[in-house]
Coordinates of C-alpha atoms in Angstrom, one line a residue:
Chain A
M1 CA -22.5 13.7 32.8
L2 CA -21.3 13.4 29.3
Y3 CA -18.0 12.2 30.5
L4 CA -19.6 9.5 32.6
E5 CA -21.7 8.4 29.7
L6 CA -18.8 8.2 27.4
F7 CA -16.8 6.4 30.1
I8 CA -19.5 3.7 30.5
Q9 CA -19.9 3.3 26.8
G10 CA -16.2 2.8 26.7
I11 CA -16.4 0.1 29.4
I12 CA -19.1 -1.7 27.5
Q13 CA -17.1 -1.7 24.3
G14 CA -14.0 -2.6 26.3
S15 CA -15.8 -5.7 27.9
I16 CA -16.6 -7.0 24.5
Y17 CA -13.1 -6.5 23.3
A18 CA -11.8 -8.2 26.4
L19 CA -13.9 -11.3 25.7
I20 CA -12.6 -11.6 22.2
A21 CA -9.0 -10.7 22.9
L22 CA -8.7 -13.1 25.9
G23 CA -9.0 -16.1 23.5
L24 CA -6.3 -14.6 21.3
T25 CA -4.0 -14.0 24.2
L26 CA -4.5 -17.6 25.4
V27 CA -3.6 -18.9 22.0
Y28 CA -0.6 -16.6 21.6
G29 CA 0.7 -17.4 25.1
L30 CA 0.6 -21.1 24.4
L31 CA 1.5 -21.4 20.7
R32 CA 3.0 -18.0 19.6
I33 CA 0.4 -17.8 16.8
L34 CA -1.5 -14.7 15.9
H35 CA -4.9 -16.3 15.5
V36 CA -6.8 -13.9 13.2
A37 CA -9.4 -16.5 12.4
H38 CA -10.5 -16.2 16.0
A39 CA -13.0 -13.5 15.0
A40 CA -14.7 -15.9 12.6
L41 CA -15.8 -17.8 15.8
F42 CA -17.1 -14.5 17.1
T43 CA -19.3 -14.1 14.0
L44 CA -20.3 -17.8 14.1
G45 CA -21.3 -17.3 17.8
G46 CA -23.4 -14.2 16.8
Y47 CA -25.3 -16.2 14.1
L48 CA -25.9 -19.2 16.3
G49 CA -27.2 -16.8 19.0
V50 CA -29.7 -15.3 16.7
L51 CA -30.8 -18.5 15.0
V52 CA -31.2 -20.5 18.3
T53 CA -33.0 -17.7 20.0
N54 CA -35.4 -17.3 17.1
A55 CA -36.0 -21.0 17.0
T56 CA -36.5 -21.6 20.8
G57 CA -37.1 -18.2 22.3
S58 CA -34.4 -18.7 24.9
L59 CA -31.4 -16.4 24.9
A60 CA -29.7 -18.4 27.7
L61 CA -29.9 -21.6 25.6
A62 CA -28.6 -19.8 22.6
M63 CA -25.7 -18.6 24.5
L64 CA -24.9 -22.1 25.7
V65 CA -25.2 -23.6 22.2
A66 CA -23.1 -20.9 20.7
M67 CA -20.3 -21.3 23.2
V68 CA -20.2 -25.1 23.0
V69 CA -20.4 -25.3 19.2
C70 CA -17.8 -22.6 18.7
G71 CA -15.6 -24.2 21.3
V72 CA -15.6 -27.4 19.4
V73 CA -15.0 -25.7 16.0
G74 CA -12.1 -23.9 17.7
M75 CA -10.6 -27.2 18.7
G76 CA -11.1 -28.4 15.1
L77 CA -9.3 -25.3 13.8
Y78 CA -6.3 -26.1 16.0
K79 CA -6.2 -29.8 14.9
F80 CA -6.6 -29.2 11.2
A81 CA -5.2 -25.8 10.6
Y82 CA -2.5 -25.0 13.1
E83 CA -1.1 -28.2 14.4
P84 CA 0.6 -29.2 11.1
I85 CA 2.4 -25.8 10.8
L86 CA 3.5 -25.2 14.4
G87 CA 7.2 -25.4 13.6
S88 CA 7.2 -22.9 10.8
P89 CA 8.4 -19.3 10.9
P90 CA 5.8 -17.0 12.6
F91 CA 4.5 -15.4 9.4
V92 CA 3.3 -18.8 8.1
P93 CA 0.5 -19.4 10.7
L94 CA -0.3 -15.6 10.6
I95 CA -0.9 -15.6 6.8
A96 CA -2.7 -19.0 7.0
S97 CA -5.0 -17.5 9.7
I98 CA -5.7 -14.4 7.7
G99 CA -6.6 -16.6 4.7
L100 CA -9.0 -18.7 6.8
F101 CA -10.6 -15.6 8.2
I102 CA -11.3 -13.8 4.9
A103 CA -12.6 -17.1 3.4
S104 CA -14.9 -17.6 6.4
E105 CA -16.4 -14.1 6.0
E106 CA -17.3 -15.1 2.4
L107 CA -18.7 -18.4 3.6
F108 CA -21.0 -16.6 6.1
R109 CA -22.1 -14.3 3.3
M110 CA -23.0 -17.3 1.0
I111 CA -24.7 -19.3 3.7
F112 CA -26.6 -16.7 5.6
G113 CA -27.0 -14.0 2.9
P114 CA -25.4 -10.6 2.7
Y115 CA -27.9 -8.6 4.6
G116 CA -27.6 -10.1 8.1
L117 CA -30.1 -11.5 10.5
S118 CA -32.0 -10.0 13.4
Y119 CA -33.9 -11.3 16.5
A120 CA -37.6 -11.9 15.8
V121 CA -38.3 -10.4 19.3
P122 CA -35.3 -8.3 20.4
P123 CA -34.4 -9.5 23.8
L124 CA -33.6 -7.2 26.7
S125 CA -34.5 -4.0 25.0
G126 CA -35.9 -2.3 28.2
Q127 CA -34.2 0.5 30.1
V128 CA -32.6 0.2 33.6
A129 CA -32.7 3.5 35.5
L130 CA -29.5 3.8 37.6
F131 CA -29.4 7.2 39.3
G132 CA -30.9 10.5 38.4
T133 CA -31.7 10.7 34.7
F134 CA -28.9 8.2 33.9
S135 CA -30.1 4.9 32.5
L136 CA -28.7 2.0 30.5
R137 CA -30.3 -0.5 28.2
Q138 CA -30.8 -3.9 29.8
A139 CA -28.6 -5.4 27.1
E140 CA -25.8 -3.1 28.1
V141 CA -26.0 -4.1 31.7
L142 CA -26.0 -7.8 30.7
V143 CA -22.8 -7.2 28.7
I144 CA -21.0 -5.6 31.6
V145 CA -22.2 -8.2 34.2
L146 CA -21.7 -11.2 32.1
S147 CA -18.2 -10.3 30.9
F148 CA -17.0 -9.5 34.3
A149 CA -18.5 -12.7 35.7
M150 CA -16.9 -14.8 32.9
I151 CA -13.5 -13.2 33.3
A152 CA -13.7 -13.7 37.1
I153 CA -14.6 -17.4 36.7
L154 CA -11.7 -17.8 34.3
G155 CA -9.3 -16.1 36.7
W156 CA -10.5 -18.4 39.5
L157 CA -10.1 -21.5 37.3
S158 CA -6.6 -20.6 36.3
L159 CA -5.4 -19.7 39.8
K160 CA -7.2 -22.4 42.0
T161 CA -7.9 -25.5 40.0
R162 CA -5.5 -28.3 39.0
T163 CA -6.4 -27.8 35.3
G164 CA -5.6 -24.1 35.7
I165 CA -2.3 -24.8 37.2
A166 CA -1.4 -27.3 34.5
W167 CA -2.4 -24.7 31.9
R168 CA -0.2 -22.0 33.4
A169 CA 2.7 -24.4 33.8
T170 CA 2.4 -25.3 30.1
V171 CA 2.4 -21.6 29.1
A172 CA 5.5 -21.0 31.2
D173 CA 7.5 -23.9 29.9
P174 CA 5.9 -26.7 27.8
E175 CA 8.8 -29.1 28.1
I176 CA 9.2 -29.0 31.9
A177 CA 5.4 -29.2 32.2
S178 CA 5.2 -32.3 30.1
S179 CA 8.0 -34.0 32.1
F180 CA 5.7 -33.4 35.2
G181 CA 3.1 -35.5 33.4
I182 CA 0.9 -32.8 32.0
D183 CA -0.7 -33.7 28.7
I184 CA 0.3 -30.7 26.5
Q185 CA -2.1 -31.8 23.8
K186 CA -5.0 -31.7 26.2
V187 CA -4.0 -28.3 27.4
R188 CA -3.9 -26.9 23.9
Y189 CA -7.4 -28.3 23.1
L190 CA -8.8 -26.9 26.3
N191 CA -7.2 -23.6 25.5
F192 CA -8.8 -23.4 22.1
F193 CA -12.1 -24.5 23.5
I194 CA -12.2 -21.8 26.2
G195 CA -10.9 -19.1 24.0
S196 CA -13.4 -19.8 21.2
A197 CA -16.3 -20.2 23.6
L198 CA -15.5 -16.7 25.0
A199 CA -15.4 -15.2 21.5
A200 CA -18.8 -16.9 20.8
S201 CA -20.2 -15.3 23.9
A202 CA -19.0 -11.9 22.8
G203 CA -20.7 -12.6 19.4
V204 CA -24.0 -13.3 21.1
L205 CA -23.7 -10.2 23.3
V206 CA -22.9 -8.0 20.3
A207 CA -25.9 -9.5 18.4
V208 CA -28.1 -8.5 21.4
L209 CA -26.6 -5.0 21.6
N210 CA -27.0 -4.2 17.9
N211 CA -29.9 -6.6 17.2
L212 CA -28.1 -7.5 14.0
V213 CA -25.5 -10.1 12.9
E214 CA -23.8 -9.7 9.5
P215 CA -21.1 -11.6 7.6
T216 CA -18.5 -8.8 8.2
M217 CA -19.2 -8.2 11.9
G218 CA -16.0 -10.0 12.8
S219 CA -13.6 -7.9 10.7
V220 CA -13.3 -4.9 12.9
P221 CA -13.0 -6.9 16.2
S222 CA -10.5 -9.2 14.6
Y223 CA -8.0 -6.5 13.8
K224 CA -8.8 -4.6 17.0
A225 CA -8.3 -7.7 19.1
L226 CA -4.8 -8.1 17.5
A227 CA -4.1 -4.5 18.3
I228 CA -5.3 -5.1 21.9
I229 CA -3.1 -8.2 22.6
V230 CA -0.1 -6.5 21.1
L231 CA -0.9 -3.4 23.2
G232 CA -1.2 -5.4 26.3
G233 CA 2.1 -7.2 25.7
L234 CA 1.7 -10.4 23.8
G235 CA 0.6 -13.3 25.9
S236 CA -0.1 -11.2 29.0
V237 CA -3.6 -11.8 30.4
P238 CA -3.7 -8.8 32.8
G239 CA -2.2 -6.6 30.0
T240 CA -4.9 -7.7 27.6
L241 CA -7.7 -6.9 30.0
A242 CA -6.2 -3.5 30.7
A243 CA -5.6 -2.8 27.0
S244 CA -9.2 -3.8 26.2
V245 CA -10.8 -1.4 28.6
A246 CA -8.3 1.4 27.8
L247 CA -9.0 1.0 24.1
G248 CA -12.7 1.0 24.6
V249 CA -12.6 4.2 26.7
I250 CA -10.1 6.0 24.4
E251 CA -12.2 5.2 21.3
S252 CA -15.4 6.4 23.0
F253 CA -13.8 9.7 23.9
G254 CA -11.8 9.9 20.7
T255 CA -14.8 9.7 18.4
I256 CA -16.2 12.8 20.2
Y257 CA -13.0 14.9 20.3
A258 CA -11.1 13.7 17.2
G259 CA -13.9 12.2 15.1
N260 CA -13.8 14.8 12.4
F261 CA -10.1 14.3 11.9
M262 CA -9.8 10.5 11.9
D263 CA -12.3 7.6 12.2
R264 CA -12.7 5.2 15.1
D265 CA -10.4 2.5 13.8
A266 CA -7.7 5.1 13.0
I267 CA -7.9 6.4 16.6
A268 CA -7.4 2.9 18.0
F269 CA -4.4 2.2 15.8
A270 CA -2.9 5.6 16.3
F271 CA -3.0 4.8 20.1
L272 CA -1.5 1.4 19.4
I273 CA 1.4 2.8 17.4
L274 CA 2.1 5.5 19.9
V275 CA 2.3 3.0 22.8
L276 CA 4.4 0.6 20.8
M277 CA 6.9 3.3 19.9
A278 CA 7.3 4.2 23.6
R279 CA 7.1 0.6 25.0
P280 CA 7.9 -1.9 22.2
Q281 CA 7.0 -4.8 24.5
G282 CA 3.4 -3.5 25.1
L283 CA 1.8 -2.1 28.2
L284 CA 2.4 -4.9 30.7
G285 CA 4.7 -7.2 28.5
K286 CA 8.1 -8.3 29.7
A287 CA 11.0 -6.7 27.9
Chain B
M1 CA -7.9 -5.8 -28.3
A2 CA -8.7 -3.0 -25.9
Y3 CA -9.6 -5.7 -23.4
E4 CA -6.3 -7.4 -23.6
I5 CA -4.5 -4.1 -23.2
T6 CA -6.4 -3.5 -20.0
L7 CA -5.5 -6.9 -18.7
L8 CA -1.8 -6.5 -19.5
T9 CA -1.8 -3.1 -17.8
T10 CA -3.4 -4.4 -14.7
M11 CA -0.9 -7.3 -14.7
A12 CA 2.0 -4.9 -15.0
I13 CA 0.9 -2.7 -12.2
S14 CA 0.3 -5.7 -9.9
V15 CA 3.7 -7.1 -10.7
L16 CA 5.4 -3.8 -9.8
F17 CA 3.3 -3.5 -6.6
A18 CA 4.0 -7.1 -5.5
L19 CA 7.7 -6.9 -6.3
S20 CA 7.9 -3.7 -4.1
L21 CA 6.5 -5.6 -1.2
N22 CA 8.8 -8.5 -1.9
F23 CA 11.7 -6.2 -1.5
I24 CA 10.7 -5.5 2.1
S25 CA 9.2 -8.8 3.1
G26 CA 11.1 -11.2 0.8
F27 CA 14.5 -9.7 0.8
C28 CA 14.7 -8.0 4.1
G29 CA 12.3 -10.4 6.0
Q30 CA 10.1 -7.6 7.4
I31 CA 6.4 -8.7 7.1
S32 CA 4.2 -5.8 6.2
L33 CA 0.4 -6.0 6.6
G34 CA -0.2 -2.4 5.5
H35 CA 1.5 -2.1 2.1
A36 CA -1.6 -0.8 0.4
A37 CA -1.2 2.4 2.4
F38 CA 1.9 3.3 0.4
Y39 CA 0.2 2.3 -2.9
G40 CA -2.6 4.7 -1.8
A41 CA -0.2 7.5 -0.8
G42 CA 1.3 7.3 -4.3
A43 CA -2.1 7.1 -6.0
Y44 CA -3.5 10.1 -4.1
T45 CA -0.3 12.2 -4.7
S46 CA -0.3 11.4 -8.4
A47 CA -4.0 12.0 -8.8
M48 CA -4.0 15.3 -6.9
L49 CA -1.1 16.6 -9.0
A50 CA -2.7 15.5 -12.2
K51 CA -5.9 17.2 -11.3
A52 CA -3.8 20.3 -10.6
G53 CA -2.6 20.1 -14.2
A54 CA 0.8 18.4 -13.9
P55 CA 1.7 16.1 -16.8
F56 CA 1.4 12.4 -15.9
L57 CA 5.1 11.5 -16.0
L58 CA 6.0 14.3 -13.6
T59 CA 3.4 13.1 -11.1
L60 CA 5.1 9.7 -10.7
L61 CA 8.3 11.0 -9.1
P62 CA 6.5 12.9 -6.3
A63 CA 4.2 9.9 -5.8
G64 CA 7.2 7.7 -5.2
L65 CA 8.8 10.3 -3.0
V66 CA 5.8 10.8 -0.7
A67 CA 5.2 7.1 -0.4
G68 CA 8.9 6.5 0.3
A69 CA 9.0 9.3 2.9
I70 CA 6.1 7.7 4.8
G71 CA 7.7 4.3 4.3
L72 CA 10.9 5.6 5.8
I73 CA 9.0 6.7 8.9
V74 CA 7.4 3.3 9.2
G75 CA 10.9 1.9 8.6
F76 CA 12.0 3.6 11.8
A77 CA 9.1 1.8 13.6
S78 CA 10.6 -1.5 12.3
L79 CA 13.7 -0.7 14.3
R80 CA 11.7 -0.5 17.5
V81 CA 9.4 -3.5 17.1
R82 CA 9.9 -6.9 15.4
H83 CA 8.2 -10.0 14.0
D84 CA 4.6 -10.2 15.2
F85 CA 4.7 -6.7 16.7
L86 CA 5.9 -5.3 13.4
A87 CA 3.2 -7.1 11.4
I88 CA 0.5 -5.6 13.7
T89 CA 2.1 -2.1 13.6
T90 CA 2.2 -2.0 9.8
M91 CA -1.4 -3.2 9.8
G92 CA -2.1 -0.3 12.1
V93 CA -0.4 2.1 9.6
G94 CA -2.8 0.8 7.0
F95 CA -5.9 1.5 9.1
L96 CA -4.5 4.8 10.1
F97 CA -4.0 5.8 6.5
I98 CA -7.5 5.1 5.3
G99 CA -9.0 6.4 8.5
L100 CA -7.2 9.7 8.0
V101 CA -7.9 10.0 4.2
R102 CA -11.6 9.2 4.7
Q103 CA -12.0 12.3 6.9
Q104 CA -10.1 14.8 4.7
D105 CA -12.3 16.8 2.4
V106 CA -9.3 18.0 0.4
L107 CA -8.8 14.4 -0.7
G108 CA -12.4 13.9 -1.6
G109 CA -13.2 12.1 1.7
E110 CA -15.3 8.9 1.4
L111 CA -16.0 9.6 -2.3
G112 CA -12.4 9.8 -3.3
I113 CA -11.1 11.4 -6.5
S114 CA -12.8 10.9 -9.8
A115 CA -12.2 12.1 -13.4
I116 CA -8.4 11.8 -13.1
P117 CA -7.0 13.3 -16.4
S118 CA -5.7 11.0 -19.1
T119 CA -2.0 10.2 -19.3
G120 CA -1.7 11.4 -22.9
L121 CA 0.3 8.2 -23.7
G122 CA -2.6 6.4 -25.3
K123 CA -3.7 3.0 -24.1
I124 CA -1.0 1.0 -25.7
G125 CA 1.6 3.6 -24.7
F126 CA 0.5 3.5 -21.1
M127 CA 0.5 -0.4 -21.1
A128 CA 4.1 -0.4 -22.6
F129 CA 5.1 2.2 -20.0
A130 CA 3.7 0.2 -17.1
M131 CA 5.3 -3.0 -18.4
G132 CA 8.6 -1.3 -18.9
L133 CA 8.6 0.0 -15.3
A134 CA 7.7 -3.5 -14.0
A135 CA 10.5 -5.1 -16.0
L136 CA 12.9 -2.4 -15.0
F137 CA 12.2 -3.0 -11.3
A138 CA 12.3 -6.8 -11.7
G139 CA 15.7 -6.3 -13.3
F140 CA 16.8 -4.1 -10.4
C141 CA 15.6 -6.8 -7.9
V142 CA 17.6 -9.5 -9.7
Y143 CA 20.7 -7.2 -9.7
V144 CA 20.3 -6.5 -6.0
K145 CA 19.7 -10.1 -5.2
R146 CA 23.0 -11.0 -6.9
S147 CA 25.0 -8.1 -5.5
W148 CA 26.7 -7.8 -2.1
M149 CA 23.5 -6.1 -0.9
G150 CA 21.5 -9.2 -1.6
F151 CA 23.7 -11.3 0.6
V152 CA 23.3 -8.7 3.4
Y153 CA 19.5 -9.0 3.0
D154 CA 19.7 -12.8 3.1
S155 CA 21.6 -12.5 6.3
I156 CA 19.2 -10.0 7.9
A157 CA 16.1 -12.0 6.9
D158 CA 17.7 -15.1 8.4
N159 CA 18.8 -13.6 11.7
E160 CA 19.0 -9.9 12.6
D161 CA 21.0 -10.4 15.8
V162 CA 23.7 -12.5 14.2
S163 CA 23.9 -10.0 11.3
E164 CA 24.5 -7.2 13.7
I165 CA 27.3 -9.2 15.4
I166 CA 29.2 -9.9 12.2
G167 CA 29.2 -6.2 11.5
I168 CA 26.3 -5.5 9.2
P169 CA 24.6 -2.1 9.9
V170 CA 21.2 -3.8 10.1
S171 CA 19.2 -0.7 10.9
R172 CA 20.5 1.2 7.8
Y173 CA 19.7 -1.7 5.5
K174 CA 16.2 -2.1 6.9
L175 CA 15.6 1.6 6.3
I176 CA 16.9 1.3 2.8
A177 CA 14.6 -1.7 2.1
F178 CA 11.6 0.2 3.5
A179 CA 12.4 3.4 1.5
I180 CA 12.9 1.5 -1.8
G181 CA 9.9 -0.8 -1.4
T182 CA 7.5 1.8 -0.4
A183 CA 8.7 4.3 -3.0
V184 CA 8.1 1.8 -5.7
A185 CA 4.7 1.0 -4.3
G186 CA 3.9 4.7 -4.5
V187 CA 4.9 4.7 -8.2
A188 CA 2.7 1.6 -8.8
G189 CA -0.1 3.6 -7.0
G190 CA 0.4 6.5 -9.4
L191 CA 0.1 4.1 -12.3
Y192 CA -3.0 2.6 -10.8
A193 CA -4.7 6.0 -10.3
H194 CA -4.1 6.8 -13.9
H195 CA -5.2 3.4 -15.1
V196 CA -8.6 3.3 -13.4
R197 CA -8.9 7.1 -13.2
F198 CA -10.9 6.9 -10.0
I199 CA -9.6 6.3 -6.5
A200 CA -11.4 6.0 -3.1
P201 CA -10.1 5.1 0.4
D202 CA -11.5 1.6 0.1
S203 CA -9.2 0.8 -2.8
F204 CA -6.3 0.9 -0.4
G205 CA -7.6 -0.9 2.7
F206 CA -6.7 -4.1 4.5
V207 CA -8.1 -6.3 1.8
E208 CA -5.7 -4.8 -0.7
S209 CA -2.8 -5.2 1.6
V210 CA -3.7 -8.8 2.1
T211 CA -4.2 -9.3 -1.6
V212 CA -0.7 -8.1 -2.4
L213 CA 0.8 -10.1 0.4
A214 CA -1.1 -13.1 -1.1
M215 CA 0.7 -12.5 -4.4
V216 CA 4.1 -12.5 -2.6
I217 CA 3.3 -15.6 -0.5
V218 CA 1.7 -17.6 -3.2
G219 CA 4.7 -16.8 -5.5
G220 CA 7.2 -17.8 -2.9
I221 CA 8.4 -15.1 -0.5
G222 CA 11.7 -13.7 -1.8
S223 CA 11.6 -15.3 -5.2
I224 CA 11.4 -12.6 -7.9
W225 CA 10.1 -14.8 -10.7
G226 CA 7.7 -16.6 -8.4
V227 CA 6.2 -13.3 -7.1
A228 CA 6.0 -11.8 -10.6
F229 CA 4.2 -14.8 -11.9
A230 CA 1.8 -15.0 -9.0
A231 CA 1.0 -11.3 -9.2
A232 CA 0.3 -11.5 -12.9
F233 CA -1.8 -14.6 -12.5
L234 CA -3.8 -13.6 -9.4
S235 CA -4.5 -10.0 -10.7
V236 CA -6.2 -11.2 -13.9
L237 CA -7.8 -14.3 -12.6
P238 CA -11.0 -12.5 -11.5
L239 CA -11.1 -10.7 -14.8
W240 CA -10.6 -13.7 -16.9
F241 CA -13.4 -15.7 -15.3
Q242 CA -16.2 -13.2 -14.6
P243 CA -18.1 -15.8 -12.6
I244 CA -15.2 -16.1 -10.2
D245 CA -15.4 -12.4 -9.4
D246 CA -18.1 -13.3 -6.8
F247 CA -15.8 -15.8 -5.2
K248 CA -12.7 -13.8 -5.6
I249 CA -12.2 -13.1 -1.9
L250 CA -13.1 -16.7 -0.9
L251 CA -10.5 -17.9 -3.5
Y252 CA -7.8 -15.6 -2.2
G253 CA -8.5 -16.6 1.4
A254 CA -8.5 -20.3 0.6
L255 CA -5.3 -20.0 -1.6
L256 CA -3.5 -18.2 1.2
F257 CA -4.4 -20.8 3.7
A258 CA -3.8 -23.8 1.4
M259 CA -0.4 -22.4 0.4
M260 CA 0.7 -21.9 4.0
R261 CA -0.7 -25.2 5.1
F262 CA 0.8 -27.4 2.4
S263 CA 3.7 -25.4 0.8
P264 CA 5.0 -22.5 3.0
G265 CA 7.6 -21.8 0.3
G266 CA 4.9 -20.8 -2.2
L267 CA 5.1 -21.7 -5.9
A268 CA 8.9 -21.2 -6.0
G269 CA 9.2 -23.6 -3.1
L270 CA 7.0 -26.1 -4.9
V271 CA 9.0 -25.9 -8.1
A272 CA 12.2 -26.3 -6.1
R273 CA 10.8 -29.3 -4.4
L274 CA 9.7 -31.0 -7.6
R275 CA 13.0 -30.4 -9.2
G276 CA 14.8 -31.9 -6.2
V277 CA 12.6 -35.0 -6.4
S278 CA 13.0 -35.6 -10.1

């Protein structure tokens, strides 16, 4: 029973990781940029979720607003921060992105205060009985269902629609894709929009789970998401999904069995380093 | 007067620390996002030994050795993974370090180590000693840069594969860079522990790693004078202007971003550009 519970907690954490890390993988696959500032959009999403829900009382509306606003902000980030330095060596955008991220954390602290915000009426706080004595919180069920649904929709979009095909073609080879008449610029904007909207949705979901948003809520996911996309093999979407769930589950078991030796983050990064030493290209990356 | 001495000591330690990262990232081209872990390893080693009764000067050597040994292990990792993968791996090393230290009661856990004994050199003596070490290492960097080894590092930083083809033992030189850079970071950590006389895991986290990277990048990656200047300037900026202390992190973040966005070569690159124009 304990195992099952730990496993499900791991899946819940893993789904959140997946939503955040997907956007990072999309950006990396297309532009070879480690987009650390991605987690700032996760935090922004969380704040918008709480603010809009408290103002209107509708969590669904809050989710929509958070996703659209963060999507647009994400496109702005690409336009003003990354596009001018695309040709530089890889450490340039990486450092620029870290700079943006730590500055944004401070901005959140200045604008919204250091103590964080909560929902006036915590949504979905009831329990759902599953079988026997085993039950989950409504919010936890929402996290699992919604993240699976969004990932499934994204998968369908990229496999079956013209836009999805254009996107995959651009990732595979930008030059050939553009000679077939695909507007690369449009694909990049779309990429940032979708990735950032997914991160925002994760922010809203975490805000519901913890009933708290705070300025630093993005820091741990930000570094973890980097670990995840490296673990999965940079740029590989299936690898990222596998790594997210694997990391979620390993952390959840690890904190019980190795918790008095190293903390949760250390467990995650120990796993990352072990995997990379054995498979330098990541779990599902191409050599 | 005591205040100026503290400022100068802080500056000297930061310069030493930033130059040690510059040796790895600037000379050898290996970006490290976990350099504070080695600073921390040195600080903890030195502090533990001093608490056990060892005289200050004798704690610095083991501090450098411990940090260098860990650095050598991480150096082996740099032979396995490259570029972005290496940056994330070193970041992982940083998180692993504080994650482990936090849970060890021997090392004081979350609370760290306090009441580290005095150095016995006096404030001015300690400042002179720290400045001397920083100057010594800066001199060593200039020497390396001009020697045959410096050309090898230029070549590796430029293109590892080509360097290998023209007969440079790339792996060996990378390991040497990691060993030297991390050992010096350990010594800087030992100085830091005896300067503030209180250390905790949080002093060596990701923010500290980014801060030192900021010094290297803002100064101009690879440029010894640029990095030394940026480290001296950035380390005392928050002390000079107390009101800025609140915005310190915002300032660091904005500076990092602006530097990369508008002058990826840092201050050294900026100066070179201005000279070229005039």
